[in-house]
PDB file of C-alpha atoms in Angstrom:
ATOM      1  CA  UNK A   1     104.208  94.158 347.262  1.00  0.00           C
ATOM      2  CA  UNK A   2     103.228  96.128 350.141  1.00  0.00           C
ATOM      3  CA  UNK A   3     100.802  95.076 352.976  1.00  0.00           C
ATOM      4  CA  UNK A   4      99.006  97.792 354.416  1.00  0.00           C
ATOM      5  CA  UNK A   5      96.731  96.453 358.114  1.00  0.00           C
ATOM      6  CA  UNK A   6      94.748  98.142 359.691  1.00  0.00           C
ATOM      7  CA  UNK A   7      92.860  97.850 363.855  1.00  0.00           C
ATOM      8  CA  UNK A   8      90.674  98.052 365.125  1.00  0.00           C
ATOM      9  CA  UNK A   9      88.315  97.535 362.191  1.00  0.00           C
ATOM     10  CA  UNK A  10      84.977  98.459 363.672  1.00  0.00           C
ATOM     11  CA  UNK A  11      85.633 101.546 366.425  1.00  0.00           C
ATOM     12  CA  UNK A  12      82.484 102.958 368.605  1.00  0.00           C
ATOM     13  CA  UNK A  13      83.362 106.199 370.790  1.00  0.00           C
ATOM     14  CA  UNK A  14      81.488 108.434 372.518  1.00  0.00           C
ATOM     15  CA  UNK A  15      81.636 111.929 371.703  1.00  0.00           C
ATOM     16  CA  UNK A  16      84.454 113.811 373.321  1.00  0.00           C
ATOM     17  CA  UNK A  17      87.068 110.573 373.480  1.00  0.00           C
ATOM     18  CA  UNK A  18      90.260 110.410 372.272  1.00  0.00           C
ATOM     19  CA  UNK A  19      90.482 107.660 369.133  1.00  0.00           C
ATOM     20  CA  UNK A  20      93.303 106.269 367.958  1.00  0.00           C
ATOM     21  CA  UNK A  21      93.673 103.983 364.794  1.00  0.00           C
ATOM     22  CA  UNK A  22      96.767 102.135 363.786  1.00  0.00           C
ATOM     23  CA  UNK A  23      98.014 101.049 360.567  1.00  0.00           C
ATOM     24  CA  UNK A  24     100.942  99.047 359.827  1.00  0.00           C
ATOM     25  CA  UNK A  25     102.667  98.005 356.614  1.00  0.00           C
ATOM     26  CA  UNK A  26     105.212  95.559 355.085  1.00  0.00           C
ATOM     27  CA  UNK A  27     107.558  97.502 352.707  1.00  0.00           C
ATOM     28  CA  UNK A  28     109.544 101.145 353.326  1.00  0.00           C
ATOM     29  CA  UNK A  29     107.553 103.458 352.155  1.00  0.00           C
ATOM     30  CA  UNK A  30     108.296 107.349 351.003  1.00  0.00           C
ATOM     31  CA  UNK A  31     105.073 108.683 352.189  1.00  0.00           C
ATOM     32  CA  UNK A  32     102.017 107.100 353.915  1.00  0.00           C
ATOM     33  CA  UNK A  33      98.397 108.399 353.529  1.00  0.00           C
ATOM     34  CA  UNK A  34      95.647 109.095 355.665  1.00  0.00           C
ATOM     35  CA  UNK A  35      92.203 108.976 354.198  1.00  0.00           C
ATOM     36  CA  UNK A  36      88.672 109.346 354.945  1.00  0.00           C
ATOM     37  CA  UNK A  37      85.239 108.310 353.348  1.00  0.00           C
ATOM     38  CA  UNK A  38      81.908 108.998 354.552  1.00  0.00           C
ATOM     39  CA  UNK A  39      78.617 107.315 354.021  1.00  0.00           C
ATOM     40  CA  UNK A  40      77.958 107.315 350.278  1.00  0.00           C
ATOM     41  CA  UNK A  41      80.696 109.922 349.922  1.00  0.00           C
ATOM     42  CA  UNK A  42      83.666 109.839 348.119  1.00  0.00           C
ATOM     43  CA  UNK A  43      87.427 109.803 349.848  1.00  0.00           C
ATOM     44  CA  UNK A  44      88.395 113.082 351.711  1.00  0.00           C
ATOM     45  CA  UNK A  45      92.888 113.202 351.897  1.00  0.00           C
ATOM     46  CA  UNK A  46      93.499 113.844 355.420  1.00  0.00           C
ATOM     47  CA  UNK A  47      97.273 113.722 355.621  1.00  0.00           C
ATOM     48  CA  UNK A  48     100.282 112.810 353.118  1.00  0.00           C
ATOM     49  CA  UNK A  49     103.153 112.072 355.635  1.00  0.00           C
ATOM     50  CA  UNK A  50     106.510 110.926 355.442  1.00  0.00           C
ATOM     51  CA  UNK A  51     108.019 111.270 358.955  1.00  0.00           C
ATOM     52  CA  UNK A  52     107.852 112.784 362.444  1.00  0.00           C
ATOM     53  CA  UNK A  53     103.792 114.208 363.212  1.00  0.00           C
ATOM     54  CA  UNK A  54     101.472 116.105 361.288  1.00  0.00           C
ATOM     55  CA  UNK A  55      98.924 118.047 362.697  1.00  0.00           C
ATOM     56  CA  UNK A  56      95.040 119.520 361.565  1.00  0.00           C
ATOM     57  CA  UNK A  57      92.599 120.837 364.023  1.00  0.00           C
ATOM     58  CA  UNK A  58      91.370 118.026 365.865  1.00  0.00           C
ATOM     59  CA  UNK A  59      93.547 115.119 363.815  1.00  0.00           C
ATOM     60  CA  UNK A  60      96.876 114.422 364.764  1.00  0.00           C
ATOM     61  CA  UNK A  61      99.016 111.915 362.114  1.00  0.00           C
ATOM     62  CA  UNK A  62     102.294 110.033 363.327  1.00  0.00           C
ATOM     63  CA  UNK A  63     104.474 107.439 361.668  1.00  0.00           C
ATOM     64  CA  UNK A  64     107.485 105.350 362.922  1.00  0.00           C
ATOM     65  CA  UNK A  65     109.182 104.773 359.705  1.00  0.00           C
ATOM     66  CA  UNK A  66     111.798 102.332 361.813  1.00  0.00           C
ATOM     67  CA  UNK A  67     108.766 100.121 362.844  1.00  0.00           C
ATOM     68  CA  UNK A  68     106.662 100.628 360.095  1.00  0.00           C
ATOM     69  CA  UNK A  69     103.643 102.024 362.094  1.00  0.00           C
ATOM     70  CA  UNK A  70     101.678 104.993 362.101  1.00  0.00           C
ATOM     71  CA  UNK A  71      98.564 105.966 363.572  1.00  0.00           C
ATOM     72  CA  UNK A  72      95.658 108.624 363.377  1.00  0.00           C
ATOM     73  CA  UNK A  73      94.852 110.450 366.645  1.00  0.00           C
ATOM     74  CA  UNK A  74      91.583 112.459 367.039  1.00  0.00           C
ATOM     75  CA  UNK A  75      91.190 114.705 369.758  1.00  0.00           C
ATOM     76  CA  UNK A  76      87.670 115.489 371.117  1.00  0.00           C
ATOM     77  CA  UNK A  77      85.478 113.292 368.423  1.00  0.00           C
ATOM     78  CA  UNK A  78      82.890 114.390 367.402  1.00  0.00           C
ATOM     79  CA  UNK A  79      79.448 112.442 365.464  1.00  0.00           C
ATOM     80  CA  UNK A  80      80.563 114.379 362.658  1.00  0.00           C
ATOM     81  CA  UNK A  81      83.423 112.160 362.605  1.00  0.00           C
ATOM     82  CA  UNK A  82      81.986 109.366 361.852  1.00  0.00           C
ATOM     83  CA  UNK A  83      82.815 107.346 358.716  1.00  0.00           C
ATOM     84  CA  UNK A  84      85.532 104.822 357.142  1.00  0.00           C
ATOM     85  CA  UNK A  85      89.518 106.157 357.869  1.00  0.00           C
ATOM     86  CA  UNK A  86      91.770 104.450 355.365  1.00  0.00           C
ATOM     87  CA  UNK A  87      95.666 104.429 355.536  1.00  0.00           C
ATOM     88  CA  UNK A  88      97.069 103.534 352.174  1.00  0.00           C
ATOM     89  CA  UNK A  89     101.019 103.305 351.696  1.00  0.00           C
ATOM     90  CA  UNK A  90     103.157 103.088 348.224  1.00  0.00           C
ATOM     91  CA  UNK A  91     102.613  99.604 346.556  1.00  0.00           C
ATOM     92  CA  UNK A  92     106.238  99.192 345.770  1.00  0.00           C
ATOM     93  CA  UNK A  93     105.567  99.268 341.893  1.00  0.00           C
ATOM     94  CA  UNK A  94     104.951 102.258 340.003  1.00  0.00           C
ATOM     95  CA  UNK A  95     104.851 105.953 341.645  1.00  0.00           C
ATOM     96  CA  UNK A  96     102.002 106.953 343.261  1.00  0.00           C
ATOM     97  CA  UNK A  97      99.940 103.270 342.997  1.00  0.00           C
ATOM     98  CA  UNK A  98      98.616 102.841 346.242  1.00  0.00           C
ATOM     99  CA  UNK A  99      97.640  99.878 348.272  1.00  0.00           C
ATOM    100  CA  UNK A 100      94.815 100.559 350.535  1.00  0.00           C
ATOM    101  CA  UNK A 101      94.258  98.865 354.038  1.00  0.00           C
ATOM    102  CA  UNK A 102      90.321  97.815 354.784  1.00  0.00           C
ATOM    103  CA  UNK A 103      89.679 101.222 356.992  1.00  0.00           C
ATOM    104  CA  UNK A 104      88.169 101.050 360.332  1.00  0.00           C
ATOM    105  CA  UNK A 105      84.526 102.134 360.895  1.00  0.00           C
ATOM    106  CA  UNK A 106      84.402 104.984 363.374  1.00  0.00           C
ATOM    107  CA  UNK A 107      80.983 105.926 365.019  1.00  0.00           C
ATOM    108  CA  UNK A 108      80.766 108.394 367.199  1.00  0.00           C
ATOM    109  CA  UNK A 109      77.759 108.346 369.508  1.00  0.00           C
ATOM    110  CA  UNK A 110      76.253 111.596 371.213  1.00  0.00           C
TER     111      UNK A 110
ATOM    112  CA  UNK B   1      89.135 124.993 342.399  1.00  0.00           C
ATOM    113  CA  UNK B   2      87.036 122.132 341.082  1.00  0.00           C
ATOM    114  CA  UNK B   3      87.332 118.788 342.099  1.00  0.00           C
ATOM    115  CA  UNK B   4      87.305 115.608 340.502  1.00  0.00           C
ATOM    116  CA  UNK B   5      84.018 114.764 338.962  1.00  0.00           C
ATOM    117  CA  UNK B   6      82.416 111.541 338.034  1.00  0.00           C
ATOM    118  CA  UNK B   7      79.358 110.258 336.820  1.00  0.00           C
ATOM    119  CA  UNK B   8      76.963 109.072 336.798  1.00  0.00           C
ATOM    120  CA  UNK B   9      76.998 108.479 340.309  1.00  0.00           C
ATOM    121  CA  UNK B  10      74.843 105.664 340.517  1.00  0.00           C
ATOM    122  CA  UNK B  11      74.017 102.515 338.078  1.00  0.00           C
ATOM    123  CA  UNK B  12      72.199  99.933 338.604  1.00  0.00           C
ATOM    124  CA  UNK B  13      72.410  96.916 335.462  1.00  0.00           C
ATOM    125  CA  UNK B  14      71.950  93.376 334.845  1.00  0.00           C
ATOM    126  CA  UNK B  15      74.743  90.756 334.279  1.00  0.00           C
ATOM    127  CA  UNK B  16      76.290  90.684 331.128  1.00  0.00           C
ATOM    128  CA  UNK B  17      75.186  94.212 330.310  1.00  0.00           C
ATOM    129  CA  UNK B  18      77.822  97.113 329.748  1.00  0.00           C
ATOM    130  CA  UNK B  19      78.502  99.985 330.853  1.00  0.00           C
ATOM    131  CA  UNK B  20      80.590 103.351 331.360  1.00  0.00           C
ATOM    132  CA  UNK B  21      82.100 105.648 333.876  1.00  0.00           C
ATOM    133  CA  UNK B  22      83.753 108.748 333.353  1.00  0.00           C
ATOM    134  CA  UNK B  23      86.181 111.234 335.010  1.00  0.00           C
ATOM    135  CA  UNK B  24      87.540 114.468 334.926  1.00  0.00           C
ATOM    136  CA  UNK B  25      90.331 115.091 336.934  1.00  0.00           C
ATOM    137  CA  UNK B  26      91.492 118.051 338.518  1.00  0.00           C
ATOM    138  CA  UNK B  27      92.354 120.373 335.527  1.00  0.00           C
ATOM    139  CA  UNK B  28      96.471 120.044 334.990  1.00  0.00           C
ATOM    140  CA  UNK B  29      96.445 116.886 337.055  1.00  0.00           C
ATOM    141  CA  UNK B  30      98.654 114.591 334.637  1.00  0.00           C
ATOM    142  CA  UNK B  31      98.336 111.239 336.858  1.00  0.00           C
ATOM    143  CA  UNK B  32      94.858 109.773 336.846  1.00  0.00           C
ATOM    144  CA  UNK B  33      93.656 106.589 338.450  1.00  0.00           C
ATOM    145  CA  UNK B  34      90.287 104.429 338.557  1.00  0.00           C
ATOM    146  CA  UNK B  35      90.002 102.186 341.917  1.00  0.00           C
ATOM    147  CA  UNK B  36      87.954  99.639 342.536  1.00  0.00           C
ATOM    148  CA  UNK B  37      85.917  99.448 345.950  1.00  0.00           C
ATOM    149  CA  UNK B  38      84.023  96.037 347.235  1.00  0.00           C
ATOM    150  CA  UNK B  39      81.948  96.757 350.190  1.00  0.00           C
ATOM    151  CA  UNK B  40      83.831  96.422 353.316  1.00  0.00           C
ATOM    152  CA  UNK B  41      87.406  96.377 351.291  1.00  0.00           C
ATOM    153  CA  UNK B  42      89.651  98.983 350.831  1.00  0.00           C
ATOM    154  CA  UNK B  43      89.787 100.353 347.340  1.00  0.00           C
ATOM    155  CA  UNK B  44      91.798  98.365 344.436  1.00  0.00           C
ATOM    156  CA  UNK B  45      93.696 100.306 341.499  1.00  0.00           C
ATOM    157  CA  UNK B  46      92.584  99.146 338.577  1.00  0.00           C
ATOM    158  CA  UNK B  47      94.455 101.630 336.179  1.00  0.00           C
ATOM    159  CA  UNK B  48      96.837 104.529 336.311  1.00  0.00           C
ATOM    160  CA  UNK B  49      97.529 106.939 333.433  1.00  0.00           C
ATOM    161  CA  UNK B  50     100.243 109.106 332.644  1.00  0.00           C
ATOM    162  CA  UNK B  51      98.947 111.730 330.909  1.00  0.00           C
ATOM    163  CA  UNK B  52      97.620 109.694 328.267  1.00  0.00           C
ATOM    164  CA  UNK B  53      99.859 106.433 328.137  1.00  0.00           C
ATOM    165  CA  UNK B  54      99.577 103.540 330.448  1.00  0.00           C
ATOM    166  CA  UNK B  55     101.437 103.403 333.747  1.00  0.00           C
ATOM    167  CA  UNK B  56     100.150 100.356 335.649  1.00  0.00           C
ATOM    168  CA  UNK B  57      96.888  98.216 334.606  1.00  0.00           C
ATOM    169  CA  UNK B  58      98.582  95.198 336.176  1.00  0.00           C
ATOM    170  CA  UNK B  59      94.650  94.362 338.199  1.00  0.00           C
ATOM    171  CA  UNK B  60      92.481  94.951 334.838  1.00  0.00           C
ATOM    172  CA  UNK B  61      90.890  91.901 333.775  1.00  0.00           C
ATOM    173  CA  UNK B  62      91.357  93.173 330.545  1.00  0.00           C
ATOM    174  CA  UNK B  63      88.901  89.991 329.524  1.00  0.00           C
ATOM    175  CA  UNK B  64      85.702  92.409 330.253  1.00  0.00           C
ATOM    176  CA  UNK B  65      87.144  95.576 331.670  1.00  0.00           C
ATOM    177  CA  UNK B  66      88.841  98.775 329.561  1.00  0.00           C
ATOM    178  CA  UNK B  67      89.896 102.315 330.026  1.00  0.00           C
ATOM    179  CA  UNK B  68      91.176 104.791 328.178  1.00  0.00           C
ATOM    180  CA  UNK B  69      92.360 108.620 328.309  1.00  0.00           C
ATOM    181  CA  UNK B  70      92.238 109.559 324.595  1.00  0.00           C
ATOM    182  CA  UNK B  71      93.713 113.228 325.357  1.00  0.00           C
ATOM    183  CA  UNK B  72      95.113 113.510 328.339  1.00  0.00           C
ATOM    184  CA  UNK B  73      92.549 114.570 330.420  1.00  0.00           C
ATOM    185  CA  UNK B  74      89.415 112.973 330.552  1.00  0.00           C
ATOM    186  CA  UNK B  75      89.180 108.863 331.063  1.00  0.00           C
ATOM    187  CA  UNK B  76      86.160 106.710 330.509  1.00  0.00           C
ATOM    188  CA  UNK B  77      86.051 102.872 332.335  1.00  0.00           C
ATOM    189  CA  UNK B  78      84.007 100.658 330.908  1.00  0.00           C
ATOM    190  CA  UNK B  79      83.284  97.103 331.570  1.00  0.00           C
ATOM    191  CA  UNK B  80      81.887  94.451 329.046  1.00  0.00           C
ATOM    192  CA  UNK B  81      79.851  92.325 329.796  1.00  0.00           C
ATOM    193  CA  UNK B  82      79.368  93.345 333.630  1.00  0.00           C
ATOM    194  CA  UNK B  83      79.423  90.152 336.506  1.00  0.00           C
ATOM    195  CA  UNK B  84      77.687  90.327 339.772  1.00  0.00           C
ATOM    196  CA  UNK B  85      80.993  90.587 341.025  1.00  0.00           C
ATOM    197  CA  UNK B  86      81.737  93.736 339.449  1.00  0.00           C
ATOM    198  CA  UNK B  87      79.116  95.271 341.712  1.00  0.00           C
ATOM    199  CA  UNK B  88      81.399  98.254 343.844  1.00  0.00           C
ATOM    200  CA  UNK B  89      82.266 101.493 343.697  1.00  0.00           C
ATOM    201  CA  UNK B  90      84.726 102.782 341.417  1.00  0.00           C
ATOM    202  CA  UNK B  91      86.661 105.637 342.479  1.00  0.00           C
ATOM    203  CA  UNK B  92      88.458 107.772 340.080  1.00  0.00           C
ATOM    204  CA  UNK B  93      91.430 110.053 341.230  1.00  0.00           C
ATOM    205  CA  UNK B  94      94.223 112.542 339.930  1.00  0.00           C
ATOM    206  CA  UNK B  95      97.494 114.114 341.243  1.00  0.00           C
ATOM    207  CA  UNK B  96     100.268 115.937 339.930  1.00  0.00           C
ATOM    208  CA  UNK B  97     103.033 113.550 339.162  1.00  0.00           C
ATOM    209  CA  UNK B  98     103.476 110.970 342.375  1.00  0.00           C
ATOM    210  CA  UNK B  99     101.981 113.392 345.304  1.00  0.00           C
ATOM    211  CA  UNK B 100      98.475 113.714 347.175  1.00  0.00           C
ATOM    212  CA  UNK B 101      95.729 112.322 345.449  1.00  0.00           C
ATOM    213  CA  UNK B 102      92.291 113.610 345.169  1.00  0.00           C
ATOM    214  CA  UNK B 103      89.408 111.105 344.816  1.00  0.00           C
ATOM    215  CA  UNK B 104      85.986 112.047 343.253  1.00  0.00           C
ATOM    216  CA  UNK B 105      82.619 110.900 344.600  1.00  0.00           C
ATOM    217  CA  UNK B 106      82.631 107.453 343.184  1.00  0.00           C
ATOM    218  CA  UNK B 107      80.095 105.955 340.770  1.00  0.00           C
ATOM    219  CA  UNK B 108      78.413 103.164 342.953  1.00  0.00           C
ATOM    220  CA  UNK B 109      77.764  99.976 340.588  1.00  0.00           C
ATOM    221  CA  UNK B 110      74.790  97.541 341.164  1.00  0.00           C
ATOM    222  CA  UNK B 111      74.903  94.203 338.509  1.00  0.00           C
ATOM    223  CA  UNK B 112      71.594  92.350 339.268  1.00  0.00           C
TER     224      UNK B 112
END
Protein backbone atom coordinates (compact mmCIF):
# COMPACT_ATOMS: atom_id res chain seq x y z
CA UNK A 1 0.00 0.00 0.00
CA UNK A 2 1.18 3.33 -0.82
CA UNK A 3 2.00 6.19 1.66
CA UNK A 4 1.44 9.45 0.33
CA UNK A 5 3.06 12.64 3.12
CA UNK A 6 2.68 15.65 2.80
CA UNK A 7 4.70 19.36 4.58
CA UNK A 8 4.25 21.63 5.60
CA UNK A 9 0.65 21.02 6.67
CA UNK A 10 -0.50 24.48 7.62
CA UNK A 11 1.39 27.19 5.06
CA UNK A 12 0.79 31.19 5.60
CA UNK A 13 2.37 33.47 2.71
CA UNK A 14 2.07 36.74 1.88
CA UNK A 15 0.88 37.68 -1.37
CA UNK A 16 3.51 37.77 -4.05
CA UNK A 17 5.89 34.79 -2.39
CA UNK A 18 7.01 31.94 -3.90
CA UNK A 19 5.31 28.57 -2.09
CA UNK A 20 6.46 25.43 -2.35
CA UNK A 21 4.74 22.17 -1.01
CA UNK A 22 6.27 18.75 -0.97
CA UNK A 23 4.83 15.44 -1.10
CA UNK A 24 6.50 12.23 -0.80
CA UNK A 25 5.35 8.63 -1.19
CA UNK A 26 6.27 4.97 -0.45
CA UNK A 27 5.57 2.84 -3.60
CA UNK A 28 6.58 3.60 -7.60
CA UNK A 29 4.01 5.14 -8.90
CA UNK A 30 2.86 5.67 -12.82
CA UNK A 31 1.47 9.04 -12.33
CA UNK A 32 1.16 11.37 -9.27
CA UNK A 33 -1.65 13.98 -8.82
CA UNK A 34 -1.89 17.38 -7.83
CA UNK A 35 -5.14 18.56 -6.38
CA UNK A 36 -6.86 21.43 -4.97
CA UNK A 37 -10.02 22.12 -2.75
CA UNK A 38 -11.33 25.29 -1.63
CA UNK A 39 -13.48 26.28 1.26
CA UNK A 40 -16.71 24.31 0.97
CA UNK A 41 -15.77 23.52 -2.62
CA UNK A 42 -15.25 20.46 -4.19
CA UNK A 43 -11.58 19.17 -5.61
CA UNK A 44 -10.19 21.21 -8.62
CA UNK A 45 -7.26 18.55 -10.76
CA UNK A 46 -4.34 20.69 -11.04
CA UNK A 47 -1.80 18.38 -12.63
CA UNK A 48 -1.62 14.49 -13.60
CA UNK A 49 2.22 13.95 -13.87
CA UNK A 50 4.40 11.21 -14.44
CA UNK A 51 7.93 12.64 -14.87
CA UNK A 52 10.17 15.64 -15.57
CA UNK A 53 7.93 19.32 -14.84
CA UNK A 54 4.66 20.40 -15.74
CA UNK A 55 3.75 23.77 -16.05
CA UNK A 56 0.18 26.15 -15.74
CA UNK A 57 0.25 29.84 -15.39
CA UNK A 58 1.41 30.54 -12.08
CA UNK A 59 1.78 26.57 -10.86
CA UNK A 60 4.72 24.77 -11.62
CA UNK A 61 4.55 20.62 -10.82
CA UNK A 62 7.88 18.49 -10.48
CA UNK A 63 8.49 14.90 -9.47
CA UNK A 64 11.73 12.88 -8.82
CA UNK A 65 10.47 9.50 -9.60
CA UNK A 66 14.17 8.11 -8.33
CA UNK A 67 13.48 9.70 -4.85
CA UNK A 68 9.98 9.50 -4.76
CA UNK A 69 9.33 13.29 -4.29
CA UNK A 70 7.53 15.86 -5.98
CA UNK A 71 6.50 19.19 -5.18
CA UNK A 72 4.02 22.08 -6.21
CA UNK A 73 5.63 25.48 -6.92
CA UNK A 74 3.50 28.68 -7.12
CA UNK A 75 4.87 31.66 -8.48
CA UNK A 76 3.54 35.09 -7.34
CA UNK A 77 0.55 33.78 -4.84
CA UNK A 78 -2.05 35.25 -4.78
CA UNK A 79 -5.30 35.32 -1.80
CA UNK A 80 -7.09 33.69 -4.45
CA UNK A 81 -4.91 30.87 -3.82
CA UNK A 82 -5.85 30.05 -0.84
CA UNK A 83 -7.31 26.63 0.05
CA UNK A 84 -6.30 22.80 0.77
CA UNK A 85 -3.51 21.34 -2.11
CA UNK A 86 -3.66 17.57 -2.04
CA UNK A 87 -1.08 15.21 -3.78
CA UNK A 88 -2.57 11.79 -4.16
CA UNK A 89 -0.41 8.90 -5.85
CA UNK A 90 -1.65 5.24 -7.18
CA UNK A 91 -2.58 2.97 -4.15
CA UNK A 92 -0.82 0.01 -5.57
CA UNK A 93 -4.18 -2.01 -5.94
CA UNK A 94 -6.57 -1.49 -8.57
CA UNK A 95 -6.10 1.26 -11.50
CA UNK A 96 -6.86 4.53 -10.82
CA UNK A 97 -7.64 4.02 -6.69
CA UNK A 98 -5.94 6.73 -5.20
CA UNK A 99 -4.45 7.32 -1.84
CA UNK A 100 -4.65 10.85 -0.79
CA UNK A 101 -2.03 12.68 1.50
CA UNK A 102 -3.73 15.17 4.34
CA UNK A 103 -3.13 18.49 2.00
CA UNK A 104 -1.52 21.49 3.37
CA UNK A 105 -3.59 24.63 4.17
CA UNK A 106 -2.34 27.55 2.13
CA UNK A 107 -3.42 31.17 3.13
CA UNK A 108 -2.39 33.79 1.41
CA UNK A 109 -2.52 37.14 3.19
CA UNK A 110 -2.80 40.62 1.31
CA UNK B 1 -19.04 20.10 -20.85
CA UNK B 2 -20.80 19.31 -17.60
CA UNK B 3 -19.21 18.29 -14.65
CA UNK B 4 -19.82 15.88 -12.10
CA UNK B 5 -22.88 16.59 -10.10
CA UNK B 6 -23.97 15.58 -6.70
CA UNK B 7 -26.56 16.16 -4.37
CA UNK B 8 -27.85 17.13 -2.24
CA UNK B 9 -25.06 19.08 -1.18
CA UNK B 10 -25.72 19.32 2.30
CA UNK B 11 -27.47 16.89 5.05
CA UNK B 12 -27.72 17.23 8.23
CA UNK B 13 -29.38 13.75 10.27
CA UNK B 14 -29.46 12.08 13.49
CA UNK B 15 -27.63 8.79 14.41
CA UNK B 16 -29.02 5.78 13.27
CA UNK B 17 -31.01 7.52 10.56
CA UNK B 18 -30.34 6.79 6.73
CA UNK B 19 -29.63 8.34 4.07
CA UNK B 20 -28.58 8.84 0.25
CA UNK B 21 -26.18 10.51 -2.05
CA UNK B 22 -26.13 10.52 -5.60
CA UNK B 23 -23.83 11.15 -8.63
CA UNK B 24 -23.66 11.67 -12.09
CA UNK B 25 -20.52 11.47 -13.60
CA UNK B 26 -19.16 13.06 -16.47
CA UNK B 27 -21.32 11.64 -19.37
CA UNK B 28 -19.08 8.56 -21.05
CA UNK B 29 -16.94 8.49 -17.95
CA UNK B 30 -16.94 4.54 -17.33
CA UNK B 31 -14.81 4.66 -13.90
CA UNK B 32 -16.72 6.20 -11.03
CA UNK B 33 -15.66 6.56 -7.44
CA UNK B 34 -17.27 7.79 -3.99
CA UNK B 35 -14.49 9.12 -1.37
CA UNK B 36 -14.81 9.67 1.90
CA UNK B 37 -13.48 13.04 3.53
CA UNK B 38 -13.04 13.54 7.59
CA UNK B 39 -12.25 17.05 8.37
CA UNK B 40 -8.65 17.70 8.30
CA UNK B 41 -7.92 14.14 6.38
CA UNK B 42 -7.36 13.59 3.00
CA UNK B 43 -10.18 11.89 1.19
CA UNK B 44 -10.72 7.89 1.55
CA UNK B 45 -12.12 5.69 -1.48
CA UNK B 46 -14.80 4.01 -0.42
CA UNK B 47 -15.92 2.41 -3.82
CA UNK B 48 -14.88 2.28 -7.43
CA UNK B 49 -17.08 1.08 -10.31
CA UNK B 50 -16.39 -0.17 -13.57
CA UNK B 51 -19.02 0.71 -15.55
CA UNK B 52 -21.45 -1.04 -13.58
CA UNK B 53 -19.52 -3.98 -11.77
CA UNK B 54 -17.40 -3.62 -8.74
CA UNK B 55 -13.71 -2.75 -8.95
CA UNK B 56 -12.50 -2.08 -5.40
CA UNK B 57 -14.92 -1.64 -2.20
CA UNK B 58 -12.10 -3.05 -0.08
CA UNK B 59 -12.87 0.34 2.77
CA UNK B 60 -16.89 -0.17 2.71
CA UNK B 61 -18.10 -1.20 5.94
CA UNK B 62 -20.49 -2.98 4.11
CA UNK B 63 -22.19 -3.50 7.85
CA UNK B 64 -24.11 0.06 7.32
CA UNK B 65 -22.74 1.46 4.11
CA UNK B 66 -23.89 0.47 0.20
CA UNK B 67 -23.55 1.67 -3.31
CA UNK B 68 -24.62 0.79 -6.35
CA UNK B 69 -24.51 1.82 -10.22
CA UNK B 70 -27.57 -0.05 -11.57
CA UNK B 71 -26.78 1.14 -15.34
CA UNK B 72 -23.70 2.28 -15.76
CA UNK B 73 -23.94 5.69 -15.18
CA UNK B 74 -25.50 7.04 -12.33
CA UNK B 75 -24.48 5.69 -8.55
CA UNK B 76 -26.37 6.28 -5.37
CA UNK B 77 -24.33 5.81 -1.67
CA UNK B 78 -26.26 5.21 0.98
CA UNK B 79 -25.53 4.50 4.52
CA UNK B 80 -27.81 2.60 7.08
CA UNK B 81 -28.11 3.42 9.99
CA UNK B 82 -25.71 6.61 9.93
CA UNK B 83 -22.90 6.99 13.15
CA UNK B 84 -21.55 10.24 14.31
CA UNK B 85 -18.58 9.07 12.76
CA UNK B 86 -19.91 9.00 9.42
CA UNK B 87 -20.14 12.77 9.63
CA UNK B 88 -17.67 14.02 6.31
CA UNK B 89 -17.86 14.82 3.06
CA UNK B 90 -18.29 12.39 0.44
CA UNK B 91 -16.82 13.11 -2.77
CA UNK B 92 -17.91 11.40 -5.84
CA UNK B 93 -15.62 11.27 -9.01
CA UNK B 94 -15.33 9.79 -12.68
CA UNK B 95 -12.58 9.26 -15.34
CA UNK B 96 -12.19 7.49 -18.41
CA UNK B 97 -10.57 4.20 -17.71
CA UNK B 98 -7.37 4.82 -15.15
CA UNK B 99 -6.57 8.70 -16.12
CA UNK B 100 -7.42 12.25 -14.50
CA UNK B 101 -10.17 12.26 -12.30
CA UNK B 102 -12.79 14.82 -11.90
CA UNK B 103 -14.38 15.30 -8.45
CA UNK B 104 -17.89 16.88 -7.95
CA UNK B 105 -18.76 19.35 -5.19
CA UNK B 106 -19.16 16.91 -2.41
CA UNK B 107 -22.29 16.30 -0.31
CA UNK B 108 -21.16 17.51 3.24
CA UNK B 109 -22.74 15.00 5.96
CA UNK B 110 -23.70 16.16 9.54
CA UNK B 111 -25.00 12.92 11.99
CA UNK B 112 -26.14 14.66 15.24
Amino acid sequence: KNEVEQSPQNLTAQEGEFITINCSYSVGISALHWLQQHPGGGIVSLFMLSSGKKKHGRLIATINIQEKHSSLHITASHPRDSAVHICAGPNGGSQGNLIFGKGTKLSVKP
Amino acid sequence: EAGVAQSPRYKIIEKRQSVAFWCNPISGHATLYWYQQILGQGPKLLIQFQNNGVVDDSQLPKDRFSAERLKGVDSTLKIQPAKLEDSAVYLCASSLASNEQFFGPGTRLTVL
